[in-house]
Tab-separated table of C-alpha atoms and ligand atoms in Angstrom:
chain	number	residue	atom	x	y	z
A	1	MET	CA	30.707	-32.268	-14.659
A	2	LEU	CA	28.704	-29.994	-16.611
A	3	CYS	CA	27.640	-25.671	-15.061
A	4	GLU	CA	23.710	-26.443	-14.069
A	5	GLU	CA	23.236	-22.608	-14.680
A	6	CYS	CA	24.034	-22.869	-18.520
A	7	GLY	CA	23.821	-27.566	-19.173
A	8	LYS	CA	26.958	-26.353	-21.889
A	9	ASN	CA	30.211	-25.386	-19.857
A	10	GLN	CA	32.102	-27.296	-17.211
A	11	ALA	CA	31.358	-26.460	-13.905
A	12	GLU	CA	34.424	-24.910	-12.410
A	13	VAL	CA	32.839	-23.318	-8.789
A	14	LEU	CA	30.410	-24.709	-6.217
A	15	MET	CA	27.742	-21.203	-5.038
A	16	THR	CA	26.125	-21.076	-2.235
A	17	THR	CA	23.496	-19.186	-2.061
A	18	VAL	CA	21.606	-18.138	0.819
A	19	VAL	CA	17.685	-17.319	0.794
A	20	ASN	CA	15.536	-17.037	3.392
A	21	GLY	CA	17.737	-18.471	5.997
A	22	GLN	CA	18.167	-22.003	3.567
A	23	SER	CA	21.429	-22.309	1.814
A	24	ALA	CA	21.712	-24.437	-1.544
A	25	THR	CA	25.055	-24.684	-3.512
A	26	ARG	CA	25.409	-25.303	-7.162
A	27	HIS	CA	28.213	-25.878	-9.660
A	28	LEU	CA	28.289	-23.371	-12.067
A	29	CYS	CA	31.046	-22.546	-15.007
A	30	ARG	CA	32.645	-18.800	-14.304
A	31	GLU	CA	30.535	-17.214	-16.877
A	32	CYS	CA	27.259	-18.262	-15.670
A	33	LEU	CA	29.178	-17.387	-11.723
A	34	LYS	CA	29.380	-13.844	-13.070
A	35	LYS	CA	26.132	-13.578	-13.790
A	36	TYR	CA	24.843	-14.196	-10.270
A	37	GLN	CA	27.898	-11.770	-8.962
A	38	ALA	CA	26.988	-9.011	-10.483
A	39	GLY	CA	22.895	-8.950	-10.886
A	40	ASP	CA	22.679	-9.040	-7.440
A	41	LEU	CA	19.269	-10.764	-6.741
A	42	GLN	CA	17.593	-9.571	-10.334
A	43	ALA	CA	19.384	-13.250	-11.436
A	44	LEU	CA	18.031	-15.228	-8.620
A	45	LEU	CA	14.443	-13.656	-9.110
A	46	ALA	CA	14.465	-14.402	-12.877
A	47	ALA	CA	15.462	-18.145	-12.807
A	48	ILE	CA	12.887	-18.133	-8.676
A	49	LEU	CA	9.562	-16.879	-11.964
A	50	SER	CA	10.855	-18.206	-14.394
A	51	THR	CA	10.518	-22.074	-13.134
A	52	MET	CA	6.514	-20.145	-11.330
A	53	ALA	CA	5.959	-19.159	-15.346
A	54	GLY	CA	6.564	-22.993	-15.686
A	55	LYS	CA	4.328	-24.123	-12.755
A	56	LEU	CA	1.602	-22.525	-13.762
A	57	GLN	CA	1.133	-23.777	-17.456
A	58	GLU	CA	1.392	-26.627	-16.610
A	59	THR	CA	-1.372	-26.773	-13.943
A	60	ASP	CA	-3.955	-24.854	-16.809
A	61	GLU	CA	-2.478	-23.774	-19.431
A	62	GLU	CA	-5.828	-21.653	-20.866
A	63	THR	CA	-5.335	-18.843	-18.004
A	64	PRO	CA	-6.112	-15.697	-19.016
A	65	ASP	CA	-2.956	-12.205	-19.026
A	66	ILE	CA	-2.775	-10.500	-16.542
A	67	ILE	CA	-2.769	-5.942	-17.363
A	68	CYS	CA	-2.531	-4.126	-15.498
A	69	PRO	CA	-4.936	-0.807	-15.916
A	70	LYS	CA	-2.268	2.268	-15.412
A	71	CYS	CA	0.200	1.167	-17.900
A	72	GLY	CA	-0.724	-1.686	-19.644
A	73	GLU	CA	2.469	-3.871	-18.424
A	74	THR	CA	1.597	-7.403	-18.787
A	75	TYR	CA	2.205	-10.126	-16.037
A	76	ALA	CA	3.981	-12.170	-18.367
A	77	GLU	CA	6.495	-9.023	-19.781
A	78	PHE	CA	7.492	-8.577	-15.918
A	79	GLN	CA	8.328	-12.734	-16.001
A	80	LYS	CA	10.402	-12.048	-18.862
A	81	THR	CA	12.004	-8.515	-17.459
A	82	GLY	CA	11.526	-8.966	-13.847
A	83	MET	CA	10.838	-4.986	-13.743
A	84	LEU	CA	7.855	-3.841	-13.599
A	85	GLY	CA	5.172	-1.135	-15.019
A	86	CYS	CA	3.902	1.041	-12.108
A	87	ALA	CA	3.828	1.237	-9.184
A	88	GLU	CA	-0.249	0.599	-10.124
A	89	CYS	CA	1.267	-3.115	-11.414
A	90	TYR	CA	1.899	-4.278	-7.905
A	91	GLN	CA	-1.997	-3.463	-6.774
A	92	ALA	CA	-3.056	-5.703	-10.566
A	93	PHE	CA	-0.515	-8.417	-9.924
A	94	ARG	CA	-0.906	-8.326	-5.863
A	95	LYS	CA	-1.222	-11.764	-5.771
A	96	GLU	CA	1.015	-13.311	-8.155
A	97	LEU	CA	3.293	-11.084	-6.656
A	98	ALA	CA	3.200	-11.985	-3.374
A	99	PRO	CA	4.978	-15.599	-3.047
A	100	VAL	CA	7.636	-14.460	-5.158
A	101	ILE	CA	8.254	-11.581	-3.129
A	102	THR	CA	8.468	-13.011	-0.323
A	103	ARG	CA	10.729	-15.904	-1.735
A	104	VAL	CA	13.175	-13.161	-2.868
A	105	GLN	CA	13.561	-10.717	0.710
A	106	GLY	CA	12.502	-13.752	2.601
A	107	ARG	CA	9.674	-11.296	3.919
A	108	SER	CA	6.832	-9.988	3.160
A	109	GLN	CA	5.634	-6.580	5.207
A	110	HIS	CA	7.500	-3.750	5.700
A	111	ALA	CA	9.011	-2.211	8.557
A	112	GLY	CA	10.653	1.006	8.735
A	113	ARG	CA	10.241	4.651	7.092
A	114	ARG	CA	7.059	6.028	5.668
A	115	PRO	CA	5.753	8.818	4.199
A	116	PRO	CA	4.666	11.661	6.044
A	117	VAL	CA	0.485	11.230	7.425
A	118	SER	CA	-1.296	14.549	6.250
A	119	GLU	CA	-2.999	16.306	8.048
A	120	GLU	CA	-6.407	15.015	7.050
A	121	GLU	CA	-5.103	11.230	6.602
A	122	GLN	CA	-4.379	11.781	10.096
A	123	ALA	CA	-8.426	13.493	10.913
A	124	ARG	CA	-9.244	9.705	9.584
A	125	GLN	CA	-7.220	7.759	11.445
A	126	THR	CA	-8.109	9.296	15.025
A	127	LYS	CA	-12.112	9.530	14.060
A	128	MET	CA	-12.160	5.665	12.035
A	129	GLU	CA	-10.063	5.047	15.712
A	130	GLU	CA	-13.315	6.783	17.299
A	131	LEU	CA	-15.784	5.421	15.391
A	132	ARG	CA	-13.672	1.824	15.677
A	133	SER	CA	-13.846	2.172	20.284
A	134	LEU	CA	-17.387	3.265	19.906
A	135	MET	CA	-18.126	-0.022	17.721
A	136	GLU	CA	-16.628	-2.292	20.562
A	137	ALA	CA	-18.880	-0.408	23.604
A	138	ALA	CA	-22.021	-0.422	21.543
A	139	VAL	CA	-21.367	-4.518	21.180
A	140	ALA	CA	-20.329	-4.446	24.765
A	141	GLU	CA	-23.315	-3.364	25.969
A	142	GLU	CA	-25.455	-5.714	22.508
A	143	ASN	CA	-26.546	-2.526	21.308
A	144	PHE	CA	-26.717	-4.554	17.670
A	145	GLU	CA	-28.227	-1.687	15.741
A	146	GLU	CA	-26.187	1.334	16.146
A	147	ALA	CA	-22.843	-1.276	16.821
A	148	ALA	CA	-24.293	-2.571	12.930
A	149	ARG	CA	-24.227	1.592	12.268
A	150	LEU	CA	-21.377	1.984	13.762
A	151	ARG	CA	-18.983	-0.638	10.860
A	152	ASP	CA	-21.658	0.574	7.949
A	153	GLU	CA	-19.886	4.034	8.620
A	154	LEU	CA	-16.081	2.356	9.052
A	155	ARG	CA	-16.402	0.394	6.326
A	156	ALA	CA	-17.384	4.500	3.609
A	157	MET	CA	-13.948	5.555	5.292
A	158	THR	CA	-12.118	2.658	4.021
A	159	PRO	CA	-10.013	3.336	1.853
A	160	ALA	CA	-10.329	0.572	-0.820
A	161	ARG	CA	-6.454	-1.068	-0.646
A	162	GLU	CA	-6.800	-0.654	2.255
A	163	ALA	CA	-9.663	-3.236	2.470
A	164	LYS	CA	-8.319	-5.931	0.109
A	165	ALA	CA	-5.317	-5.348	1.914
B	1	MET	CA	38.944	0.623	11.105
B	2	SER	CA	39.325	3.101	7.617
B	3	GLU	CA	43.281	2.080	6.972
B	4	ILE	CA	40.156	-1.146	6.376
B	5	VAL	CA	36.686	0.135	5.671
B	6	VAL	CA	37.762	3.142	1.917
B	7	SER	CA	34.487	4.399	2.017
B	8	SER	CA	30.188	3.925	3.297
B	9	ARG	CA	27.946	4.201	0.731
B	10	VAL	CA	23.257	4.365	1.415
B	11	ARG	CA	21.447	4.315	-1.042
B	12	LEU	CA	17.518	4.988	-1.071
B	13	ALA	CA	15.326	3.567	-4.166
B	14	ARG	CA	12.569	6.142	-4.495
B	15	ASN	CA	9.919	6.003	-7.529
B	16	TYR	CA	6.772	9.529	-7.673
B	17	GLU	CA	3.583	7.133	-7.324
B	18	ASP	CA	1.964	8.948	-11.185
B	19	LEU	CA	4.778	8.504	-12.981
B	20	PRO	CA	5.854	4.899	-14.817
B	21	PHE	CA	8.361	3.015	-14.036
B	22	ARG	CA	11.463	3.354	-16.097
B	23	ASN	CA	9.928	0.708	-18.971
B	24	LYS	CA	6.818	2.778	-19.623
B	25	ILE	CA	7.687	5.979	-19.578
B	26	THR	CA	7.556	7.874	-21.667
B	27	LYS	CA	10.253	11.456	-22.292
B	28	GLU	CA	7.498	14.103	-21.324
B	29	GLN	CA	7.069	12.257	-17.935
B	30	SER	CA	10.597	11.717	-17.578
B	31	GLU	CA	11.602	15.201	-18.521
B	32	GLU	CA	8.683	15.532	-15.522
B	33	CYS	CA	10.878	14.025	-13.134
B	34	VAL	CA	13.817	15.605	-13.190
B	35	ARG	CA	11.896	18.491	-13.365
B	36	ARG	CA	9.959	18.600	-10.362
B	37	THR	CA	13.105	17.461	-8.808
B	38	LEU	CA	15.181	19.836	-8.975
B	39	GLU	CA	11.744	22.076	-8.677
B	40	ALA	CA	11.456	20.438	-4.253
B	41	LEU	CA	15.483	20.131	-3.953
B	42	ARG	CA	15.774	23.928	-4.883
B	43	PRO	CA	15.481	25.467	-1.436
B	44	LEU	CA	18.948	23.453	0.045
B	45	PRO	CA	21.709	25.857	1.670
B	46	GLN	CA	24.676	23.246	-0.655
B	47	PRO	CA	25.504	24.280	-3.418
B	48	TYR	CA	24.854	21.223	-6.185
B	49	THR	CA	25.441	21.069	-9.919
B	50	PHE	CA	23.306	19.821	-11.917
B	51	LEU	CA	24.351	17.770	-14.910
B	52	PRO	CA	22.194	15.975	-17.289
B	53	LEU	CA	23.378	13.557	-18.804
B	54	LYS	CA	22.477	13.445	-22.770
B	55	GLY	CA	25.689	16.159	-24.826
B	56	MET	CA	28.166	15.319	-22.092
B	57	GLU	CA	31.780	13.877	-23.153
B	58	ALA	CA	31.890	9.987	-23.357
B	59	ASN	CA	35.004	10.649	-20.899
B	60	GLU	CA	32.959	12.771	-18.646
B	61	LYS	CA	30.272	10.415	-17.894
B	62	LYS	CA	32.986	8.121	-17.538
B	63	ALA	CA	34.380	9.503	-14.951
B	64	LEU	CA	31.660	10.971	-12.902
B	65	VAL	CA	31.492	6.262	-13.079
B	66	GLU	CA	34.859	5.713	-11.308
B	67	ALA	CA	34.458	9.416	-8.648
B	68	HIS	CA	30.947	6.251	-7.804
B	69	LEU	CA	28.767	9.983	-8.639
B	70	ILE	CA	26.745	8.049	-11.186
B	71	SER	CA	25.371	4.549	-11.878
B	72	PRO	CA	27.309	2.427	-15.383
B	73	ASP	CA	23.205	2.004	-15.371
B	74	LEU	CA	22.564	5.308	-15.409
B	75	MET	CA	24.866	5.846	-19.269
B	76	GLU	CA	21.874	3.227	-20.335
B	77	HIS	CA	19.432	5.888	-20.073
B	78	GLU	CA	21.210	9.452	-21.011
B	79	GLU	CA	18.643	10.382	-23.191
B	80	THR	CA	16.762	11.587	-20.007
B	81	ALA	CA	18.845	10.745	-17.073
B	82	ALA	CA	20.344	13.223	-15.422
B	83	ALA	CA	22.689	13.737	-11.512
B	84	LEU	CA	22.540	15.694	-8.645
B	85	ILE	CA	25.870	16.579	-6.913
B	86	ARG	CA	26.266	18.101	-4.001
B	87	ASP	CA	29.181	19.992	-4.526
B	88	ASP	CA	30.800	18.023	-2.085
B	89	GLU	CA	30.294	14.605	-3.551
B	90	LYS	CA	29.284	13.639	-0.326
B	91	ILE	CA	25.256	13.630	-1.784
B	92	SER	CA	24.077	12.862	-5.519
B	93	VAL	CA	19.993	11.911	-6.340
B	94	LEU	CA	20.113	10.490	-9.846
B	95	MET	CA	16.820	10.035	-11.613
B	96	ASN	CA	15.516	7.964	-14.415
B	97	GLU	CA	17.933	5.052	-13.890
B	98	GLU	CA	16.259	1.728	-12.408
B	99	ASP	CA	14.648	4.035	-10.339
B	100	HIS	CA	12.819	7.344	-10.717
B	101	LEU	CA	15.944	8.710	-8.300
B	102	ARG	CA	18.411	6.821	-6.531
B	103	ILE	CA	19.527	8.590	-3.364
B	104	GLN	CA	23.409	8.287	-2.349
B	105	GLY	CA	24.690	8.809	0.902
B	106	PHE	CA	28.526	9.027	0.839
B	107	THR	CA	31.301	9.114	3.462
B	108	LEU	CA	35.011	8.205	3.099
B	109	GLY	CA	35.969	5.040	6.456
B	110	GLU	CA	33.766	3.084	8.082
B	111	ASN	CA	30.495	5.875	8.881
B	112	LEU	CA	27.399	4.558	7.305
B	113	ASN	CA	24.959	5.973	9.572
B	114	ASP	CA	26.575	9.292	8.604
B	115	ALA	CA	26.012	8.427	4.373
B	116	ALA	CA	22.405	7.961	6.108
B	117	GLU	CA	21.614	10.938	7.056
B	118	CYS	CA	22.663	12.550	3.839
B	119	ALA	CA	20.276	10.292	2.051
B	120	PHE	CA	17.670	10.386	4.724
B	121	SER	CA	18.267	14.646	4.353
B	122	ILE	CA	16.495	14.239	0.564
B	123	ASP	CA	14.219	12.302	1.107
B	124	ASP	CA	12.857	13.874	3.404
B	125	ALA	CA	13.136	16.789	2.216
B	126	LEU	CA	11.265	15.369	-1.011
B	127	GLN	CA	8.908	13.760	0.557
B	128	GLU	CA	7.517	17.294	2.350
B	129	GLN	CA	6.209	18.393	-0.834
B	130	LEU	CA	6.346	15.681	-3.246
B	131	SER	CA	3.888	11.605	-3.533
B	132	PHE	CA	6.477	8.858	-3.485
B	133	ALA	CA	4.982	5.066	-4.217
B	134	PHE	CA	4.118	3.968	-0.616
B	135	ASP	CA	2.362	0.621	-0.439
B	136	PRO	CA	1.527	-0.198	3.503
B	137	GLN	CA	2.123	-3.872	3.010
B	138	TRP	CA	5.954	-3.781	-0.206
B	139	GLY	CA	7.266	-0.209	1.194
B	140	TYR	CA	8.508	2.113	-1.643
B	141	LEU	CA	7.994	0.373	-4.426
B	142	THR	CA	10.282	0.466	-7.137
B	143	ALA	CA	10.717	-0.014	-11.011
B	144	CYS	CA	12.454	-3.887	-9.221
B	145	PRO	CA	10.617	-6.073	-6.447
B	146	THR	CA	13.850	-6.308	-5.341
B	147	ASN	CA	14.004	-3.758	-4.444
B	148	ALA	CA	11.355	-2.609	-2.293
B	149	GLY	CA	10.417	-1.722	1.725
B	150	THR	CA	12.794	0.316	2.140
B	151	GLY	CA	14.310	1.039	-0.968
B	152	LEU	CA	18.419	1.124	0.477
B	153	ARG	CA	21.271	-0.288	0.332
B	154	ALA	CA	23.663	-0.189	2.599
B	155	SER	CA	27.850	-1.161	1.168
B	156	VAL	CA	31.557	-0.327	3.118
B	157	MET	CA	34.156	-0.784	0.497
B	158	LEU	CA	36.471	-2.996	2.635
B	159	HIS	CA	40.330	-3.242	1.568
B	160	LEU	CA	41.343	-6.705	2.408
B	161	PRO	CA	44.540	-8.116	1.512
B	162	MET	CA	45.791	-10.727	3.069
B	163	LEU	CA	42.858	-11.879	3.412
B	164	THR	CA	43.020	-12.362	0.105
B	165	ALA	CA	46.817	-13.077	0.350
B	166	GLN	CA	45.896	-15.916	2.324
B	167	LYS	CA	43.316	-17.503	0.344
B	168	GLN	CA	40.741	-17.206	2.709
B	169	MET	CA	37.338	-14.570	0.471
B	170	GLY	CA	35.492	-17.930	0.888
B	171	LYS	CA	35.314	-18.488	4.208
B	172	VAL	CA	34.527	-14.268	4.757
B	173	ASN	CA	32.210	-15.604	1.701
B	174	GLN	CA	30.113	-17.774	2.910
B	175	ILE	CA	29.934	-15.249	6.488
B	176	ALA	CA	28.434	-12.681	4.129
B	177	ALA	CA	26.156	-14.760	2.768
B	178	LYS	CA	24.717	-16.769	6.092
B	179	LEU	CA	23.589	-13.024	7.149
B	180	GLY	CA	21.547	-12.386	3.439
B	181	LEU	CA	24.699	-9.769	2.586
B	182	THR	CA	26.650	-10.372	-0.479
B	183	LEU	CA	30.514	-9.762	-1.548
B	184	ARG	CA	32.136	-8.689	-4.641
B	185	GLY	CA	34.737	-7.522	-6.314
B	186	ILE	CA	34.267	-3.579	-7.147
B	187	TYR	CA	37.572	-3.077	-10.104
B	188	GLY	CA	38.156	-6.216	-12.116
B	189	GLU	CA	36.172	-8.891	-13.997
B	190	GLY	CA	34.015	-11.298	-12.142
B	191	SER	CA	36.019	-13.357	-9.621
B	192	GLU	CA	39.483	-11.413	-10.035
B	193	ALA	CA	38.427	-8.284	-7.344
B	194	GLN	CA	41.403	-5.838	-9.138
B	195	GLY	CA	43.554	-3.470	-5.490
B	196	ASN	CA	41.514	-6.499	-3.103
B	197	LEU	CA	39.291	-3.749	-2.860
B	198	TYR	CA	35.753	-5.004	-1.857
B	199	GLN	CA	32.188	-4.056	-1.701
B	200	LEU	CA	29.962	-5.700	0.832
B	201	SER	CA	25.358	-4.762	1.128
B	202	ASN	CA	23.046	-5.836	1.906
B	203	GLN	CA	20.444	-7.932	-0.462
B	204	VAL	CA	16.839	-8.034	1.288
B	205	THR	CA	15.942	-4.667	1.310
B	206	LEU	CA	12.274	-6.145	2.505
B	207	GLY	CA	10.886	-6.026	6.803
B	208	LYS	CA	13.397	-4.979	7.980
B	209	THR	CA	13.970	-0.908	9.000
B	210	GLU	CA	17.142	1.281	7.824
B	211	LYS	CA	18.746	0.536	11.152
B	212	GLU	CA	18.998	-2.410	11.144
B	213	ILE	CA	19.318	-3.062	7.969
B	214	ILE	CA	23.178	-0.391	8.214
B	215	ASP	CA	23.767	-2.406	11.715
B	216	ALA	CA	24.723	-5.826	9.756
B	217	VAL	CA	26.772	-4.007	7.753
B	218	ALA	CA	28.265	-2.102	9.717
B	219	ALA	CA	28.692	-4.654	12.308
B	220	THR	CA	29.859	-7.808	9.469
B	221	ALA	CA	32.403	-5.346	7.900
B	222	ARG	CA	33.423	-4.530	10.999
B	223	GLN	CA	34.292	-8.252	11.812
B	224	MET	CA	35.065	-9.107	7.953
B	225	ALA	CA	37.911	-5.701	9.216
B	226	GLU	CA	39.358	-8.074	13.154
B	227	MET	CA	39.893	-10.537	10.577
B	228	GLU	CA	41.267	-9.331	8.174
B	229	ARG	CA	42.959	-7.363	11.257
B	230	ILE	CA	44.889	-10.363	12.479
B	231	TYR	CA	46.248	-12.264	8.735
B	232	ARG	CA	48.457	-8.796	8.481
B	233	HIS	CA	49.477	-8.931	12.167
B	234	LYS	CA	50.353	-12.640	11.295
B	235	ALA	CA	52.204	-12.384	7.712
B	236	GLU	CA	54.889	-9.925	10.059
B	237	ASP	CA	54.969	-12.012	12.411
B	238	LYS	CA	55.617	-14.653	10.242
B	239	ASP	CA	58.639	-12.863	8.500
B	240	ALA	CA	59.088	-9.063	8.829
B	241	VAL	CA	61.599	-8.539	6.155
B	242	ALA	CA	59.621	-10.182	3.436
B	243	PHE	CA	56.102	-8.801	4.720
B	244	GLU	CA	58.516	-5.088	4.605
B	245	ASP	CA	59.860	-6.376	0.847
B	246	GLN	CA	56.668	-6.620	-0.798
B	247	LEU	CA	55.387	-3.034	0.210
B	248	PHE	CA	58.536	-1.441	0.001
B	249	ARG	CA	58.934	-2.975	-3.547
B	250	SER	CA	55.659	-2.019	-5.189
B	251	TYR	CA	55.494	1.546	-3.704
B	252	GLY	CA	59.956	1.221	-5.437
B	253	LEU	CA	57.938	0.088	-8.564
B	254	LEU	CA	54.998	3.488	-8.135
B	255	THR	CA	57.589	6.422	-7.753
B	256	ASN	CA	59.654	4.818	-10.566
B	257	ALA	CA	57.781	3.216	-13.338
B	258	ARG	CA	57.898	5.363	-16.926
B	259	ARG	CA	54.357	3.249	-17.701
B	260	MET	CA	51.990	2.135	-16.049
B	261	PRO	CA	48.819	-0.164	-16.497
B	262	ILE	CA	46.186	0.064	-14.678
B	263	LYS	CA	45.714	-3.998	-13.893
B	264	GLU	CA	49.540	-2.964	-12.302
B	265	PHE	CA	48.384	-0.018	-10.294
B	266	MET	CA	46.199	-1.920	-9.309
B	267	ALA	CA	48.312	-4.400	-7.875
B	268	HIS	CA	50.796	-2.671	-6.824
B	269	TRP	CA	48.111	0.225	-5.169
B	270	SER	CA	47.021	-2.128	-2.980
B	271	ASN	CA	50.823	-3.172	-1.526
B	272	LEU	CA	51.000	1.103	-0.587
B	273	ARG	CA	47.585	1.198	1.143
B	274	LEU	CA	48.517	-1.481	3.376
B	275	GLY	CA	51.769	0.100	3.658
B	276	ALA	CA	50.306	2.714	3.862
B	277	ALA	CA	47.369	2.096	6.912
B	278	LEU	CA	50.840	-0.032	9.004
B	279	GLY	CA	52.195	3.385	8.677
B	280	LYS	CA	55.796	1.311	7.482
B	281	LEU	CA	54.998	3.566	3.368
B	282	PRO	CA	55.314	7.605	3.529
B	283	VAL	CA	52.295	8.234	2.707
B	284	SER	CA	49.038	8.917	4.144
B	285	LEU	CA	45.716	7.230	3.291
B	286	LYS	CA	44.140	9.589	2.617
B	287	THR	CA	47.382	10.419	-1.015
B	288	CYS	CA	46.240	6.216	-1.630
B	289	ASP	CA	42.337	6.458	-1.504
B	290	ALA	CA	42.704	9.493	-3.681
B	291	LEU	CA	45.050	7.802	-6.027
B	292	LEU	CA	43.068	4.874	-7.099
B	293	THR	CA	40.489	7.373	-8.688
B	294	ALA	CA	42.720	9.680	-10.211
B	295	ALA	CA	44.593	7.232	-11.523
B	296	GLN	CA	41.762	5.220	-13.210
B	297	PRO	CA	41.928	5.804	-17.422
B	298	ALA	CA	39.362	8.963	-17.949
B	299	HIS	CA	40.365	10.551	-15.236
B	300	VAL	CA	43.916	9.746	-16.331
B	301	GLN	CA	42.353	10.946	-20.124
B	302	LYS	CA	40.566	13.143	-18.476
B	303	ALA	CA	43.783	15.198	-16.909
B	304	ALA	CA	45.824	14.591	-19.882
B	305	GLY	CA	43.549	16.874	-21.747
B	306	THR	CA	43.963	15.222	-25.036
B	307	ALA	CA	42.716	12.431	-26.517
B	308	LEU	CA	46.363	9.240	-24.841
B	309	ASN	CA	46.123	5.782	-26.694
B	310	ASP	CA	46.590	3.447	-24.718
B	311	LYS	CA	50.687	3.360	-24.165
B	312	ASP	CA	50.206	7.489	-24.008
B	313	LEU	CA	47.824	6.741	-20.779
B	314	ASP	CA	49.974	4.099	-19.368
B	315	ALA	CA	53.055	6.803	-19.435
B	316	TYR	CA	50.617	9.988	-18.034
B	317	ARG	CA	49.276	7.303	-15.357
B	318	SER	CA	53.378	6.336	-14.194
B	319	GLU	CA	54.173	10.518	-14.629
B	320	LEU	CA	50.211	11.321	-12.133
B	321	ILE	CA	50.865	9.048	-9.354
B	322	ARG	CA	54.919	10.021	-8.809
B	323	ASN	CA	53.467	13.932	-8.950
B	324	ALA	CA	51.053	12.490	-6.484
B	325	LEU	CA	53.926	10.471	-4.137
B	326	VAL	CA	57.210	12.168	-4.652
C	401	LIG	ZN1	27.523	-21.905	-17.733
C	402	LIG	ZN1	1.586	-0.991	-14.325
C-alpha cells in the first residue's frame, strides 16, 4: 500500500500516535516517518491546521483573514508556518487557536509555574476579593443598590484580558 | 541507574512580553533580547561564558552542538543568536532561537530534578526583573503553541543496547506513546539509533505541572532501564561466552584500530559502554561518556587543530580513542 502521508512512496512502517488518549495508526513511508520523528508535535500540528483550514474554507469562503494588531501576522500565515508572530497573536486569534491548542496539547488550562506577582497586582487582587465578599453580603441583605455599585466597581478593576476570558 | 541513563536535561522556553517572536522580530529587537538577558543575569555567582554565534568558526559551532550545549536550530539564526554557558556546562541559556530564550539545565545520570532546579534558578533570576509573555489560560506563550504552558521539555538519554538487539524497541515506543512521551534515536538519521542511544521526552507541555511532567519522564525512564537490565541478564544467562566475546571484540577493535569511521565507532562504543556498565571491561562509565563526545567529528577536528580530510579524520579519531582507553 502507499504511504498515507505523501501518497507517493510505498508504506513500510506502521506508526501509532496517541493524542488525547486516542490512538491512531497510519501506514507511512520512511521519509514521512522521519518527519514525524524529527518534528515531534510540530508535524502533527501542521496536519491538524491544514485539515481545519480545509474545513473552514468549505463552510464560509468569504471569512476575512484575522490580523494581529501588534505584529501584523495573519491567521493564514500561522496556518502555513505553525508559528505565531508575538504574544498578542494569542489574544487576536484566541477563538481560532483554542480548539487547536486543546487538540494538540490534550488540555486547555495551564498548571504550574507562574510569573511572580507584583505588589501592585497583589494589592489589586486583595482589594477585589474584599469587594466580592462585600457584594455577596449586600446581596444577602437584599441591599441591591449597594450590590450593583460594588459590581460596577469590581468590573472597573478587572483588566480587559481577564474579562474576555 | 547511570549504567543505563546517561544524562538528564530540562529545557524551558520563554519569550519577553514586549518583543515579537522569531518570525516578526527585527535585528535591533534581537539584540535587545540578548542585552537585557545578559544584564539581568550579570549578578550570577558562578562563571559563565558568553558566545555570540556570529563570526564563530563553523567547526566550533558544530562542536557546541555535539556537546548538546547549543541546538542545531540556533545555528540557523547565527546573525543574532547567542549562548550563555555556565563553565561547568550544567546550565546554558540560548538566545534568539525559536523562542527568545531556551534555558537548559543538564546533569549526568538520572537526575531530572537537579537539571530542573538549574533551569528554574535562571528562570527565577530573570523573572525577578523582566516580564515574560504569559497567559492565565495558556501559561508561558511560545512561538509555536506546541510548547506553550510550562514551556518545559524534560528528557533523558538512555543507552538501550539489549532492548534494541532483542527487537523490543517497538514495544518500548508504544509504552512511551501511551504515556504522552516520545522516544527517538539521538545519533543517526530516521529510525536508526547509532550507539543504541535514545532520548525519552515529554510531548505535552500544557496542563500538567513541571513536577508532573518530570515525574512521568523519570518514572518511564526507570521502567525502561529495568527492562533493559532484564534483557542484559537474559543475554548473559543464555550464552555468557558469546555475550562477553561481543564486548571484548569491540574493546579490541577500539584499542587497536588505526582508522575508525564515526558510524563504526558508535556501534563499538555501545558495546564498550555495556561492558563498562557490567564491570566486564577495564574502562569507567565516565571515560565512555566523555569519549562519546570527544570522538564526534567536530571534536576530533578541533582536537587535531588543522582541517583534516575524512580519512585523516578517521585516523586521528582512532588515536584519540586509543589514548583514552589504553
Ligand atoms: Zn510518505
Ligand atoms: Zn502578533
